[in-house]
Tab-separated table of C-alpha atoms in Angstrom:
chain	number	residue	atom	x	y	z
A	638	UNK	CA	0.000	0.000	0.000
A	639	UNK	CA	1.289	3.398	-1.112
A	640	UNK	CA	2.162	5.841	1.762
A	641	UNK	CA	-1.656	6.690	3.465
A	642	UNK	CA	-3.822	9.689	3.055
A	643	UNK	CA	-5.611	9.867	5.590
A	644	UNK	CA	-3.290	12.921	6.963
A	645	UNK	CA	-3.811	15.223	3.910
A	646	UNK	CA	-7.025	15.709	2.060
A	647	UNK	CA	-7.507	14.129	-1.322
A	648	UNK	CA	-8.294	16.910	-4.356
A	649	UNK	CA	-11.162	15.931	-6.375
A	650	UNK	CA	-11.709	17.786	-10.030
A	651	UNK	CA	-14.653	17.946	-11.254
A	652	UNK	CA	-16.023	16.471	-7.992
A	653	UNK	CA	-19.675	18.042	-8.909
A	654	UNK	CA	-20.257	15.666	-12.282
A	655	UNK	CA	-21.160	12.050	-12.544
A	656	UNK	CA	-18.532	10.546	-11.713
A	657	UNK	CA	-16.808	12.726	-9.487
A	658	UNK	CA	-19.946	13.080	-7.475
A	659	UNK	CA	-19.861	8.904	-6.822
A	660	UNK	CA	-16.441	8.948	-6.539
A	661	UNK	CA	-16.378	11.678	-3.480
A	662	UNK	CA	-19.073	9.674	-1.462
A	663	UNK	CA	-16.413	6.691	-1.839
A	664	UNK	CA	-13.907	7.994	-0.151
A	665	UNK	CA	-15.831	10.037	2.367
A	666	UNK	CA	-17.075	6.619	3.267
A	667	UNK	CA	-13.339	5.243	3.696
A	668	UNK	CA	-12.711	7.922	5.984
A	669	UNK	CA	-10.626	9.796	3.756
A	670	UNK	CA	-10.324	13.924	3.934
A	671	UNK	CA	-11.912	15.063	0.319
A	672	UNK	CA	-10.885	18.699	-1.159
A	673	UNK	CA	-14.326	18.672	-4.235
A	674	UNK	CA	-13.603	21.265	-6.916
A	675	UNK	CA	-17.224	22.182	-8.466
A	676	UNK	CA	-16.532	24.377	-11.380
A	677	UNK	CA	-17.382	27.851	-10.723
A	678	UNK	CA	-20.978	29.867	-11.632
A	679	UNK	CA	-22.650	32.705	-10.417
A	680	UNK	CA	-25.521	30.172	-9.454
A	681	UNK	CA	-22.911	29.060	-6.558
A	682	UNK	CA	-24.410	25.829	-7.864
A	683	UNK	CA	-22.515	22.868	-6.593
A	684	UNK	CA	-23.870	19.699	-9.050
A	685	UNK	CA	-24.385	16.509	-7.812
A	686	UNK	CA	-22.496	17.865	-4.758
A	687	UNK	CA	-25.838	19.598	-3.712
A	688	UNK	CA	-26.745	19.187	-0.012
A	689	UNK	CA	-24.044	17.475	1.135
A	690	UNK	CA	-22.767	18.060	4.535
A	691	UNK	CA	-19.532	16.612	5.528
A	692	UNK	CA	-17.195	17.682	8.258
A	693	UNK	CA	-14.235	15.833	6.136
A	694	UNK	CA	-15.481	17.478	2.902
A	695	UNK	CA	-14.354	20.926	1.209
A	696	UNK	CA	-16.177	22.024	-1.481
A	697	UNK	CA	-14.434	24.985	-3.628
A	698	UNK	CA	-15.376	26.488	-6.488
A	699	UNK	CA	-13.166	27.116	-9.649
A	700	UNK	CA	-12.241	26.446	-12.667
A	701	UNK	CA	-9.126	23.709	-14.230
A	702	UNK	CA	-8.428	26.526	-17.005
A	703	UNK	CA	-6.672	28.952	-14.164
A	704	UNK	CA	-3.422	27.899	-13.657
A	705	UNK	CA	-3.029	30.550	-10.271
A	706	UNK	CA	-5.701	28.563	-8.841
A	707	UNK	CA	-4.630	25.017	-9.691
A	708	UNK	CA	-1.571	26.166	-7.796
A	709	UNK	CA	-4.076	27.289	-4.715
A	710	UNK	CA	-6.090	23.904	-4.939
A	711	UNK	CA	-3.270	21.674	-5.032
A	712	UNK	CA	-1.773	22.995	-1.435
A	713	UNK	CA	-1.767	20.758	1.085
A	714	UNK	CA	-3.657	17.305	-0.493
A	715	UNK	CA	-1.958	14.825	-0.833
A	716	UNK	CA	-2.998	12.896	-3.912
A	717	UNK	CA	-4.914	15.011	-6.953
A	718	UNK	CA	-7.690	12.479	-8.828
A	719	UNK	CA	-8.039	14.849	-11.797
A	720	UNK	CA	-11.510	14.193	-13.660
A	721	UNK	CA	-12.244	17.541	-14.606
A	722	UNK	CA	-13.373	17.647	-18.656
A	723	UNK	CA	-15.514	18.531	-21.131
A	724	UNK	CA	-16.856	14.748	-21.669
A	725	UNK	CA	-19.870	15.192	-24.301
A	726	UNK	CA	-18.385	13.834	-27.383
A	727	UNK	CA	-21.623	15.077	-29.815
A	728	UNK	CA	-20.677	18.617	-28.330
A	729	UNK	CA	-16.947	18.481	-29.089
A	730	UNK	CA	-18.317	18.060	-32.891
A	731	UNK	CA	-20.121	22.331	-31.809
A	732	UNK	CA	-17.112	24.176	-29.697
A	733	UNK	CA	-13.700	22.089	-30.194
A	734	UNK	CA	-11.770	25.277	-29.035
A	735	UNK	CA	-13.613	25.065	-25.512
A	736	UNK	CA	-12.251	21.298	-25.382
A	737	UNK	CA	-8.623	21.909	-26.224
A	738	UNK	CA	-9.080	24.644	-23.806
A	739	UNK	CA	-10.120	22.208	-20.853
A	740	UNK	CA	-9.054	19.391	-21.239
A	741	UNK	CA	-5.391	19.463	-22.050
A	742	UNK	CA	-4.850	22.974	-20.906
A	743	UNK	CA	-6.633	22.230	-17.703
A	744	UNK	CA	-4.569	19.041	-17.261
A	745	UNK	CA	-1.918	20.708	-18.190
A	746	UNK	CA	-2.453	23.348	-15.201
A	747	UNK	CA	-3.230	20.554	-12.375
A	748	UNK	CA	0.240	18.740	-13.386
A	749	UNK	CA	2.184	21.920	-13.159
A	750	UNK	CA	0.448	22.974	-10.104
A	751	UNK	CA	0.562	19.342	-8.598
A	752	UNK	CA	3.972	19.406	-9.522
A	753	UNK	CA	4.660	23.170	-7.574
A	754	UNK	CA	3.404	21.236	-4.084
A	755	UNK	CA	4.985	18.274	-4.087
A	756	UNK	CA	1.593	16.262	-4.368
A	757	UNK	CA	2.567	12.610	-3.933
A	758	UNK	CA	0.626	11.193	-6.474
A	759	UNK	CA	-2.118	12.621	-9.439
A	760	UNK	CA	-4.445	9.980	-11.219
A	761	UNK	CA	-5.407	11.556	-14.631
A	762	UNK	CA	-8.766	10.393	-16.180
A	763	UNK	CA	-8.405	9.288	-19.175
A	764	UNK	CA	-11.340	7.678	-21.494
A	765	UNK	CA	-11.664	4.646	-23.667
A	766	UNK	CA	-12.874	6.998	-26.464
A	767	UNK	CA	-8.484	7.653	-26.942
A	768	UNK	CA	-8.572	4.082	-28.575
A	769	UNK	CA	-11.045	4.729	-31.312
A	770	UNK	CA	-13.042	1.355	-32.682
A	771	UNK	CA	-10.474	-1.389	-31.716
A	772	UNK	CA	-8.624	-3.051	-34.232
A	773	UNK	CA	-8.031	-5.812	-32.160
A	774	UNK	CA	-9.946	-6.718	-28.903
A	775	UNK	CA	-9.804	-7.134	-25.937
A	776	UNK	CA	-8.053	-3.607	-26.163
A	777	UNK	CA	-4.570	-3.701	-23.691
A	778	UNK	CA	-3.124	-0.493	-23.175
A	779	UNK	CA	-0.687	-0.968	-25.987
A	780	UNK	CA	-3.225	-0.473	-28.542
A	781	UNK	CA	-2.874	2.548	-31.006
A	782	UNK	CA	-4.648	5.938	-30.458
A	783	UNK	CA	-7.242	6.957	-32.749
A	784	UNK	CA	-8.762	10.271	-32.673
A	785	UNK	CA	-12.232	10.120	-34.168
A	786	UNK	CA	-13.677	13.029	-32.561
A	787	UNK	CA	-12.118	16.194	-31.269
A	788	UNK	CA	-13.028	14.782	-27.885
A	789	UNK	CA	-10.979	12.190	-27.706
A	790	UNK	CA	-7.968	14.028	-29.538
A	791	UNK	CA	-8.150	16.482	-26.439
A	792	UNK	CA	-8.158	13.536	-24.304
A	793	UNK	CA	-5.155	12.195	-26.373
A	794	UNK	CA	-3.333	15.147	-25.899
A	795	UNK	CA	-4.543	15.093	-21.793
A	796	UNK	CA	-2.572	11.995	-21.810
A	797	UNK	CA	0.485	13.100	-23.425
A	798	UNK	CA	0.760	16.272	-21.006
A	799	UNK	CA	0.587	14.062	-17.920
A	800	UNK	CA	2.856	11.373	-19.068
A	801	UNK	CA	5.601	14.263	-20.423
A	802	UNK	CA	5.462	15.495	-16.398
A	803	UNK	CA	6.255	12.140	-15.662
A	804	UNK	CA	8.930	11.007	-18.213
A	805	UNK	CA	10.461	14.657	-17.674
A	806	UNK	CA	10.152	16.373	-14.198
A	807	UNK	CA	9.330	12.689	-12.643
A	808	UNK	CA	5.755	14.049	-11.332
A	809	UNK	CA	4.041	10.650	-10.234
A	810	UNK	CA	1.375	10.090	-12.474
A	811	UNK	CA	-0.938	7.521	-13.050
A	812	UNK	CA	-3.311	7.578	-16.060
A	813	UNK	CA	-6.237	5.836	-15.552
A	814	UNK	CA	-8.689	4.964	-18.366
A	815	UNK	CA	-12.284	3.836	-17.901
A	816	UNK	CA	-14.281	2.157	-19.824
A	817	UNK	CA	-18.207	2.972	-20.294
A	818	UNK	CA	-19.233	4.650	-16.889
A	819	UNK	CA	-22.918	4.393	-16.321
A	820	UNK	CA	-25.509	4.948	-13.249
A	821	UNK	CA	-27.032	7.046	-11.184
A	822	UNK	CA	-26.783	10.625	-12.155
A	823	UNK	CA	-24.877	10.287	-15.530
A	824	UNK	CA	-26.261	12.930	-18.015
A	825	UNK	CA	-29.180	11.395	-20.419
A	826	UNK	CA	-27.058	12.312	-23.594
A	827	UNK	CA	-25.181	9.200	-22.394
A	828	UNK	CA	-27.513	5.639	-23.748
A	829	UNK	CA	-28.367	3.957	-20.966
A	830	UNK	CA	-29.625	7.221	-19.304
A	831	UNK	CA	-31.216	8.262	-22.230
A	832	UNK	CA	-33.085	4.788	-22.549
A	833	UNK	CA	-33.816	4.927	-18.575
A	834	UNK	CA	-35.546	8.200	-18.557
A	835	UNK	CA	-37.254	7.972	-21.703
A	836	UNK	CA	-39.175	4.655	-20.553
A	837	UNK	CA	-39.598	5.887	-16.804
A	838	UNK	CA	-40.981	9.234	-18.297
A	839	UNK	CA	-43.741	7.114	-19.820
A	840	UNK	CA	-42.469	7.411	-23.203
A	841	UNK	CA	-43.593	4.419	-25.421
A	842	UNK	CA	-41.082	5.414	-28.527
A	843	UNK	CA	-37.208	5.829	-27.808
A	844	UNK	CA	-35.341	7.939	-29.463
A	845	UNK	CA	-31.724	6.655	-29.989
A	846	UNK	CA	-28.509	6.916	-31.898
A	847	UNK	CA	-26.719	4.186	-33.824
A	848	UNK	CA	-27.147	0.883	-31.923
A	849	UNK	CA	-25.067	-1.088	-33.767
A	850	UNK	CA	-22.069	-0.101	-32.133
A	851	UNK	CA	-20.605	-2.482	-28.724
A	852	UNK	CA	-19.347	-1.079	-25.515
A	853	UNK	CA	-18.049	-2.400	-22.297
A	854	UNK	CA	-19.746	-0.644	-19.436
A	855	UNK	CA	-18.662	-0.108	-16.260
A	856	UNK	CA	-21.150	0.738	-13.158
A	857	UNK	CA	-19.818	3.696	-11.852
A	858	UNK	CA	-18.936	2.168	-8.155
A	859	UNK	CA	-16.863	-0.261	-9.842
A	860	UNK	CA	-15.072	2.376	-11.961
A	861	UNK	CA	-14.739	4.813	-8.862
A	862	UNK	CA	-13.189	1.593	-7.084
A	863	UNK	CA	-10.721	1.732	-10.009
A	864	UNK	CA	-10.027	5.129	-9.782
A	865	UNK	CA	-9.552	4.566	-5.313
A	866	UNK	CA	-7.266	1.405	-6.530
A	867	UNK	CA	-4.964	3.488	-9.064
A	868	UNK	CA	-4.865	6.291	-6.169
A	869	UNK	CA	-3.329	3.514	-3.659
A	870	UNK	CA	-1.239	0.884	-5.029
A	871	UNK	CA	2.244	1.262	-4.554
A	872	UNK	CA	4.866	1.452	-7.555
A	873	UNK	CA	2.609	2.004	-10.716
A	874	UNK	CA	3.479	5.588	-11.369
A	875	UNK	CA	3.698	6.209	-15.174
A	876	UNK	CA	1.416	3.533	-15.762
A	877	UNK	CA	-1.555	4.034	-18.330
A	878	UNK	CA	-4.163	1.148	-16.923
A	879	UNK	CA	-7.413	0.545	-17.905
A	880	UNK	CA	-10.251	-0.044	-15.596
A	881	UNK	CA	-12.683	-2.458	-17.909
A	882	UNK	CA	-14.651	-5.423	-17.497
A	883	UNK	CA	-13.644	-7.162	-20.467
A	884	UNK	CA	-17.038	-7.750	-21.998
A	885	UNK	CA	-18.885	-5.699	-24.498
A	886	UNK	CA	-22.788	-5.638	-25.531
A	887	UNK	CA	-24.329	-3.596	-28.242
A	888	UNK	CA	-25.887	-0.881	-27.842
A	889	UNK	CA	-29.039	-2.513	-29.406
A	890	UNK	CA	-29.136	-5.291	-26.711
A	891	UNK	CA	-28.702	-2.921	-23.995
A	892	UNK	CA	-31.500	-0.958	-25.386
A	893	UNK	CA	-33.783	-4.687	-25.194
A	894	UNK	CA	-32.436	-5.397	-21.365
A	895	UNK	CA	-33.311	-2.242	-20.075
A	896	UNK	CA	-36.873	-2.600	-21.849
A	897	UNK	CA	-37.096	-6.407	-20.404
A	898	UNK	CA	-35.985	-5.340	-16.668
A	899	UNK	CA	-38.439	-2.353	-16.685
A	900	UNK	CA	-41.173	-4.509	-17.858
A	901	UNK	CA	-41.802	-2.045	-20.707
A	902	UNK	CA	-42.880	-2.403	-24.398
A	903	UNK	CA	-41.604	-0.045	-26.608
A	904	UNK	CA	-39.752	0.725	-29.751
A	905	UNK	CA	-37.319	2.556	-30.543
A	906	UNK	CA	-36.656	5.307	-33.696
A	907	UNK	CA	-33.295	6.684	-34.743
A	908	UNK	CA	-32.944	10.466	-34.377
A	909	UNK	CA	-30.896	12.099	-36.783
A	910	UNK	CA	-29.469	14.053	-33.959
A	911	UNK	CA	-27.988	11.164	-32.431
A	912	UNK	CA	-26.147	10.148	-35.228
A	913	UNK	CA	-22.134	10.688	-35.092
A	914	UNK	CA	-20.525	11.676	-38.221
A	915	UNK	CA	-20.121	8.110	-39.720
A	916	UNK	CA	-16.143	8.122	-39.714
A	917	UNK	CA	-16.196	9.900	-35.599
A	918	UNK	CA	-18.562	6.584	-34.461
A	919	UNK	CA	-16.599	4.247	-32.685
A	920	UNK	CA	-17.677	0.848	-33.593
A	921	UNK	CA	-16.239	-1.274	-30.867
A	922	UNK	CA	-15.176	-1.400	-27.670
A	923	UNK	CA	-14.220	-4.104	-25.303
A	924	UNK	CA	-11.575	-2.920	-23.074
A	925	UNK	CA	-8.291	-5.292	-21.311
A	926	UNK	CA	-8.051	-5.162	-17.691
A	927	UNK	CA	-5.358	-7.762	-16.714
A	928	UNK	CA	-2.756	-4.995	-16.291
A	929	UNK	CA	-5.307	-3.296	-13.327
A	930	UNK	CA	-6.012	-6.532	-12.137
A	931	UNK	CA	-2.599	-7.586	-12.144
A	932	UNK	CA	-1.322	-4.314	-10.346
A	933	UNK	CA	-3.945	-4.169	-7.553
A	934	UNK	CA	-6.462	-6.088	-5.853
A	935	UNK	CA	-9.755	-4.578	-8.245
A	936	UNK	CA	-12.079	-6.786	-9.821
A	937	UNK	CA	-15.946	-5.540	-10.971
A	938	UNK	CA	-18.612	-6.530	-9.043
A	939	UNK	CA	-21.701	-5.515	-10.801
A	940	UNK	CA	-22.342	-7.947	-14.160
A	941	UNK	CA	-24.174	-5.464	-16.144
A	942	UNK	CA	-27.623	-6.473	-15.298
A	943	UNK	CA	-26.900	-5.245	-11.580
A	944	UNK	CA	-25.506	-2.063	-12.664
A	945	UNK	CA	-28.678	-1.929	-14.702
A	946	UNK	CA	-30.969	-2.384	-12.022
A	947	UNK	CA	-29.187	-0.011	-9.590
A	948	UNK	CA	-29.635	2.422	-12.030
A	949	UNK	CA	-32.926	2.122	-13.129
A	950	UNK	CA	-33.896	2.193	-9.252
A	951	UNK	CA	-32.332	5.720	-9.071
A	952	UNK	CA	-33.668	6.693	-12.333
A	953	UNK	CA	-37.373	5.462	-11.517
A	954	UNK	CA	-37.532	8.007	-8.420
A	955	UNK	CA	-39.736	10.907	-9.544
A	956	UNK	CA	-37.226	13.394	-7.537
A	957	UNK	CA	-34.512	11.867	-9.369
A	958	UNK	CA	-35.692	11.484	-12.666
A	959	UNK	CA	-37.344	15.196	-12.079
A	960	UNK	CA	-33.528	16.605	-12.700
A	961	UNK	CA	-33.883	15.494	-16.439
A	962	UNK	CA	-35.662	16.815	-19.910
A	963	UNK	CA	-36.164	13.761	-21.140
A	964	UNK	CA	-38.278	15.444	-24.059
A	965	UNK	CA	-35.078	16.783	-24.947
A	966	UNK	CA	-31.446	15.803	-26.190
A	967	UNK	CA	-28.972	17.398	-24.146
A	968	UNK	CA	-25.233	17.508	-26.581
């Protein structure tokens, strides 16, 4: 076990989204000091972070693209898991500039500032996306980069900023790389969300992408145990690991076992909107995770049916699945 945190907070970026949200209760339940960076708005809106009351929790607000206060959020903690991004991939297509901007310059920013304080270790979120439709599966970290939307180039480049702190001023980083995150609170552009809401809205014809295409999804307390795993285990610095289950399902026959587990008959129609450009879709994915589970003691627990029913629980709450348009597609 790498040297303990309990002394030292841990920072959190982009602690108020999906992820970031699940992955703060985690550690608040290990006992663990949490520093949760919501980005900043007039609204002093804090996310998924709303209403929650902590003595060990610090909620600040800024924003990754400020290099003076990556340097201020980085004092004291002593490990920085960085998932701060711009993550919609259909929106990437819309403002590229606003990517570039956040996601490599922000990483860029945390490394230099994590680098300034000494922090003893930062975990960079990276995203299955970076591998484009695999050309061989299951997909092992050694498998080439393909950048089929600006998303994922930024995310490419993300990757290359952290590992050149590494390789060059010896800043311990770890990149870790999730596969398909889903669950309670993800945004409904995502497909399982989307699906979710739809049905539990009452609506009888879903509206979908492409779903041809195969993922391998993670539920998001397996992938936050990843991300706890890659934050702890001693020795792995400059490692790029993913966090995967090693099984993929299409999108179609997701679409059919969330319609089967909410007892629901419907169809489903392809919006236009949806759609990827045909050469940004990535057609397969089916991540590799004998390097994680070689490395530390992680292993999933939810199959996806589990994860499915966890999440349809949280999205079948009315005061849950009041947070969502479902009448509209968010980019």
């Amino acid at each position: 076990m790498r040297e303990t945190m309990d002394d030292k907070p841990i920072l959190v970026t982009g602690a108020d989204g999906f992820i970031g949200s699940h992955l703060v209760d985690l550690l608040l339940s290990r006992g663990y000091r949490v520093r949760a960076l919501s980005q900043y708005n007039s609204f002093n809106y804090w996310g998924w972070l709303e209403g929650k009351r902590d003595p060990r929790l610090e909620i600040v607000c800024g924003d990754v693209r400020d290099a003076s206060f990556c340097r201020h959020i980085c004092q004291g903690v002593s490990t920085v898991l960085h998932l701060a991004a711009l993550i919609a991939i259909p929106y990437s297509y819309v403002a590229p500039g606003s990517y570039v901007d956040t996601n490599i310059g922000g990483t860029l920013n945390i490394c230099q500032a994590a680098l300034d304080n000494g922090v003893g270790r930062v975990v960079v979120t990276s995203t299955s996306e970076v591998y484009g439709t695999a050309l061989y599966v299951p997909i092992d970290e050694k498998h080439p980069r393909q950048p089929q939307s600006p998303y994922s180039a930024t995310k490419i480049g993300a990757d290359a900023i952290a590992m050149s702190f590494f390789n060059a001023f010896g800043l311990p980083v770890v990149i870790a790389r999730p596969f398909n995150t889903y669950g309670p609170r993800q945004s409904a552009r995502a497909i399982i969300p989307t699906i979710i809401s739809q049905i539990a809205a009452g609506e009888r014809e879903i509206k979908v992408g492409d779903l041809t295409p195969t993922r391998d999804f993670n539920y998001v307390a397996d992938t936050c145990r990843g991300f706890l795993a890659l934050a702890t285990a001693p020795g792995i610095e400059g490692r790029e690991i993913n966090i995967a289950t090693g099984t993929e399902v299409s999108m179609e026959e997701t679409l059919h076992t969330i319609a089967r587990l909410m007892n629901a008959d419907v169809n489903y129609v392809v919006d236009p909107a949806r759609l990827r450009p045909s050469n940004s879709e990535v057609r397969r994915l089916c991540g590799d995770n004998t390097l994680i589970t070689t490395l530390t003691d992680w292993r999933p627990k939810f199959d996806l049916e589990a994860g499915l029913g966890e999440t349809i629980r949280w999205f079948t709450d009315p005061s849950n699945l009041s947070h969502y348009k479902t009448d509209i597609y968010n980019r």
